[in-house]
mmCIF file of C-alpha atoms in Angstrom:
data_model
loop_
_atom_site.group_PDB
_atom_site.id
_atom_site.type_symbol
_atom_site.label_atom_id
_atom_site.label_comp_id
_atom_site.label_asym_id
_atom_site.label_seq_id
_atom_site.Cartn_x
_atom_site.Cartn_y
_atom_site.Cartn_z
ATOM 1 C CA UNK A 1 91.913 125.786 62.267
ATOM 2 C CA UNK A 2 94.016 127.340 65.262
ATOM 3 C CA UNK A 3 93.300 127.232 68.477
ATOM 4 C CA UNK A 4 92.739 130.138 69.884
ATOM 5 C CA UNK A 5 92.612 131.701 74.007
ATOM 6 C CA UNK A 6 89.240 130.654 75.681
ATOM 7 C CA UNK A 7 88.973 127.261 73.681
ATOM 8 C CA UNK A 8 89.294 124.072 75.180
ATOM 9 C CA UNK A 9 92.701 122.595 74.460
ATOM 10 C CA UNK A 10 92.306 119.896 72.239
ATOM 11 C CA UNK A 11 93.060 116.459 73.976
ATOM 12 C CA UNK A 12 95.585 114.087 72.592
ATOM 13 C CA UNK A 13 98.029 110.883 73.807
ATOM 14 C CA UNK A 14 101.561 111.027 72.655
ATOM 15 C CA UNK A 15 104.401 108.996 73.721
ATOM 16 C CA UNK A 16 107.279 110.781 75.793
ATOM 17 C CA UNK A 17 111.075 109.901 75.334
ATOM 18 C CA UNK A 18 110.520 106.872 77.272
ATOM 19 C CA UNK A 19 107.908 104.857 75.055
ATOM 20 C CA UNK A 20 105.243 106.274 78.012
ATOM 21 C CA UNK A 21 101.615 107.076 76.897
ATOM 22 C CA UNK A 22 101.090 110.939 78.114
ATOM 23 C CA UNK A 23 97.450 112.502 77.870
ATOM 24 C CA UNK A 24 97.081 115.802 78.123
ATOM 25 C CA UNK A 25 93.530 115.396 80.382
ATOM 26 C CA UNK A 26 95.603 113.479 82.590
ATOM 27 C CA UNK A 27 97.260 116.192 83.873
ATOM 28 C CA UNK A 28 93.697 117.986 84.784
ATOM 29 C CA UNK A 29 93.801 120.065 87.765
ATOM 30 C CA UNK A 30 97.692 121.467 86.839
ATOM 31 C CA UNK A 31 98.290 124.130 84.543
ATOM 32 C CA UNK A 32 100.012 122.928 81.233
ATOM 33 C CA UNK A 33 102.683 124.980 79.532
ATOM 34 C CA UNK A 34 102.587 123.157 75.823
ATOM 35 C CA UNK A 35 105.381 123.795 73.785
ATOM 36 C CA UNK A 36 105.798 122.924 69.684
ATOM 37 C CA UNK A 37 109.140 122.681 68.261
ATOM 38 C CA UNK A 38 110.419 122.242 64.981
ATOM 39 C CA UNK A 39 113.316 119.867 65.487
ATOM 40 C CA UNK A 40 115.102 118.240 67.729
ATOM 41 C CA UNK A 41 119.080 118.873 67.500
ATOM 42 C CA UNK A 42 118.706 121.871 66.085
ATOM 43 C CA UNK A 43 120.439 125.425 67.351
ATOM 44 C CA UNK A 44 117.003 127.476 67.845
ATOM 45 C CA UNK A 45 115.127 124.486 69.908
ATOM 46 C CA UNK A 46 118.133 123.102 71.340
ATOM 47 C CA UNK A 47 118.499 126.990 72.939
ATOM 48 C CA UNK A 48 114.887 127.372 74.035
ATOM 49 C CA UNK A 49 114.380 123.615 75.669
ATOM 50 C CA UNK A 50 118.154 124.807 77.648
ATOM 51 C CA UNK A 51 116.476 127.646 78.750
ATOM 52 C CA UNK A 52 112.954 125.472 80.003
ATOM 53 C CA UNK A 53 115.123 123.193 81.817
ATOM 54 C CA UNK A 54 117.868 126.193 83.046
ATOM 55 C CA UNK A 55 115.834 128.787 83.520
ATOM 56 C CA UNK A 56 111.871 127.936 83.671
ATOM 57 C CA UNK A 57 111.439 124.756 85.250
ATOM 58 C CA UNK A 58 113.891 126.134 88.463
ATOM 59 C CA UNK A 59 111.554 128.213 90.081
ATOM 60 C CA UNK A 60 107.918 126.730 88.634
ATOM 61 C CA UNK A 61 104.951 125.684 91.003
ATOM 62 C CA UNK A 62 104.378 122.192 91.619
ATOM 63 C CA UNK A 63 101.637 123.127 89.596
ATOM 64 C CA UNK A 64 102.807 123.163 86.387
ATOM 65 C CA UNK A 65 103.644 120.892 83.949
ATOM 66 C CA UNK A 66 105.929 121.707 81.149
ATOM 67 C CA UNK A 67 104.797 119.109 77.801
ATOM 68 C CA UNK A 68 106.972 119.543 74.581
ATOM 69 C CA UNK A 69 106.033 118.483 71.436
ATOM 70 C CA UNK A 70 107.872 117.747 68.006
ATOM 71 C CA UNK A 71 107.568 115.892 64.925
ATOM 72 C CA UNK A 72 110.975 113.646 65.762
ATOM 73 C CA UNK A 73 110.670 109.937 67.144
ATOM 74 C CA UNK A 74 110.727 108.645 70.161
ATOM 75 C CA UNK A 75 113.870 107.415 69.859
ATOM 76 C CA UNK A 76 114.961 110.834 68.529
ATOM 77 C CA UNK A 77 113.815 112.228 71.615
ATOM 78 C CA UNK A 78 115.909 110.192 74.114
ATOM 79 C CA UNK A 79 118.937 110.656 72.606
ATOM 80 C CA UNK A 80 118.233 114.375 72.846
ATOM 81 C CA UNK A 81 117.305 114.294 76.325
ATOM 82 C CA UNK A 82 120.365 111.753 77.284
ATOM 83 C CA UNK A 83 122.666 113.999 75.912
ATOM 84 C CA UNK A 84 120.980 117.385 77.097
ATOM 85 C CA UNK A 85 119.587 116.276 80.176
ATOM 86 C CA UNK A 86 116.023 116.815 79.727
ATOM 87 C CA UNK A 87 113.649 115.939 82.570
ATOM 88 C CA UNK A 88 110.261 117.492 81.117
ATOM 89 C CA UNK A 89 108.052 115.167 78.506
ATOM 90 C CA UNK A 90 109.534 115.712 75.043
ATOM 91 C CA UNK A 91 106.637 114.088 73.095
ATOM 92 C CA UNK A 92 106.448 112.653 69.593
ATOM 93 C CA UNK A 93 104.132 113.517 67.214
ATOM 94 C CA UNK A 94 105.308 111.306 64.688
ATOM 95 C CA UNK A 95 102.606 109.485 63.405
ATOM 96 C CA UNK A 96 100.577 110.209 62.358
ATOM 97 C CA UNK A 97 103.174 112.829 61.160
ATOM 98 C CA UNK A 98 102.366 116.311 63.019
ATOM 99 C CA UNK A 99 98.421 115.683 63.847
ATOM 100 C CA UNK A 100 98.634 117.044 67.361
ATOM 101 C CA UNK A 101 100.488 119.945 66.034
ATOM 102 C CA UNK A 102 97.521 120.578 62.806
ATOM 103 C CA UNK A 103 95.157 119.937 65.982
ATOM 104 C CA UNK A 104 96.448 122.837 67.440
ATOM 105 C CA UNK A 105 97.076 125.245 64.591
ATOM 106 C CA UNK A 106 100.932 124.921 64.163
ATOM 107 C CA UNK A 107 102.002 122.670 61.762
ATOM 108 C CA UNK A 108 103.266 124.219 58.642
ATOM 109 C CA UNK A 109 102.671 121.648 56.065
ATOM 110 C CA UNK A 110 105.447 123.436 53.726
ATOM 111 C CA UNK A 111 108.178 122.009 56.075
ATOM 112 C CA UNK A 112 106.675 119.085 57.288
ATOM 113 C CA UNK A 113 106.773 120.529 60.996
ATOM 114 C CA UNK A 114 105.143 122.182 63.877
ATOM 115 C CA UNK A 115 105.999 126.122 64.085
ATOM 116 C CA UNK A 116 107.013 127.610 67.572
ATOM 117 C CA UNK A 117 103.548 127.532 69.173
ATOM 118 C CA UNK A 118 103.307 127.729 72.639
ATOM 119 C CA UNK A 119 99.793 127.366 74.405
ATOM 120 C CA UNK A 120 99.043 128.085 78.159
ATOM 121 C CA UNK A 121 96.710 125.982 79.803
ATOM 122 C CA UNK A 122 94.453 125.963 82.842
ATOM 123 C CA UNK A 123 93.363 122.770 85.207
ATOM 124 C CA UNK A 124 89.935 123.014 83.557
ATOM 125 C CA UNK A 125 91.783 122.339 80.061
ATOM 126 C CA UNK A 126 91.176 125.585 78.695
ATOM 127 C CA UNK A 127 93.926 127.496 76.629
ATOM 128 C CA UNK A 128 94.159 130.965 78.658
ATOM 129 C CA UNK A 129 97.861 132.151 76.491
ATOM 130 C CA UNK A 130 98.827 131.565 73.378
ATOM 131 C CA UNK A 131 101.862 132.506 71.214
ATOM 132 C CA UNK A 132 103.345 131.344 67.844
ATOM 133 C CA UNK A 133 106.438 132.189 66.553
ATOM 134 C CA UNK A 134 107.986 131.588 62.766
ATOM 135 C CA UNK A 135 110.341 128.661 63.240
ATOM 136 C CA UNK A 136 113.278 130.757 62.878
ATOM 137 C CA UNK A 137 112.285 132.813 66.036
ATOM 138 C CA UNK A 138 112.833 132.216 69.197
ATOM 139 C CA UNK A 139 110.648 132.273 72.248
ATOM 140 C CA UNK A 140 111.066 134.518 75.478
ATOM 141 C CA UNK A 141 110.677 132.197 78.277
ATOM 142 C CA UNK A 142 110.064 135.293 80.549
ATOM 143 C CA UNK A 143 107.126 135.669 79.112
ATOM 144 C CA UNK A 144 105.596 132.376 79.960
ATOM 145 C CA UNK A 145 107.001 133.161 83.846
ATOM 146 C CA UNK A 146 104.692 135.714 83.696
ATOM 147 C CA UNK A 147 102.206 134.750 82.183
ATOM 148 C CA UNK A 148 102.154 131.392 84.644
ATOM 149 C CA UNK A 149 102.055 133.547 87.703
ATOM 150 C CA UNK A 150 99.295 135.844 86.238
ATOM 151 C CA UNK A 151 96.631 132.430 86.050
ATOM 152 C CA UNK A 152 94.738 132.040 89.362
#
């Protein structure tokens, strides 16, 4: 079932690249930008998480929190962020394997991995964007700019 604009974002607790518990309602009061990804070290996300950190997360209110979400480890995750140098949350939904992503809508059981979703939400917890992509297409991070500036 996919969440859709107008629903409450399903809650979850996921561990970042550090090992650290993040919950989603414990960022209430900010607005969330949540991102699925297929992979990390791969071209598409490696592209689109360069662009959050380059081009989004430069000029975002203090507002705003920017959670990412894939199927790879933990430890996966740190290497990618050492190496990239990756502030924002990359969070693994591991285990069990992808169910924040099937919470959400955007895991595509044929590849074993969340699709490009991307969901916009407000301090009351409440999905007010939302966009999914195939996994072979890439997001436009313009879009979520916008779409950012456009919540109240």
């Amino acid at each position: 079932m996919a969440i859709e604009v107008g629903d409450q974002a399903p809650d979850f607790e996921l561990r970042d690249q550090h090992g650290t518990p993040v919950k989603l309602s414990g960022h209430r009061g900010k607005k969330i930008v949540l991102i699925f990804y297929p992979l990390a070290f791969s071209g598409v996300c490696g592209n689109e998480l360069d662009a959050i950190r380059d081009e989004l997360i430069a000029d975002m209110p203090e507002d705003v929190k920017i959670l990412t979400v894939s199927v790879d480890s933990t430890f996966a995750h740190r290497a990618w962020a050492d190496q990239k140098g990756y502030t924002f949350s990359l969070l693994s939904d591991f285990w069990p394997h992808g169910q924040v992503a099937r919470a959400y809508g955007v895991f595509d059981n044929e590849k074993g991995c969340a699709e490009r979703g991307t969901f916009i939400i407000d301090g009351e917890g409440v999905v007010r964007r939302r966009v999914v992509n195939p996994i072979s297409r890439a997001r436009d991070i313009a879009e979520y700019r916008k779409a950012l500036t456009d919540l109240p």
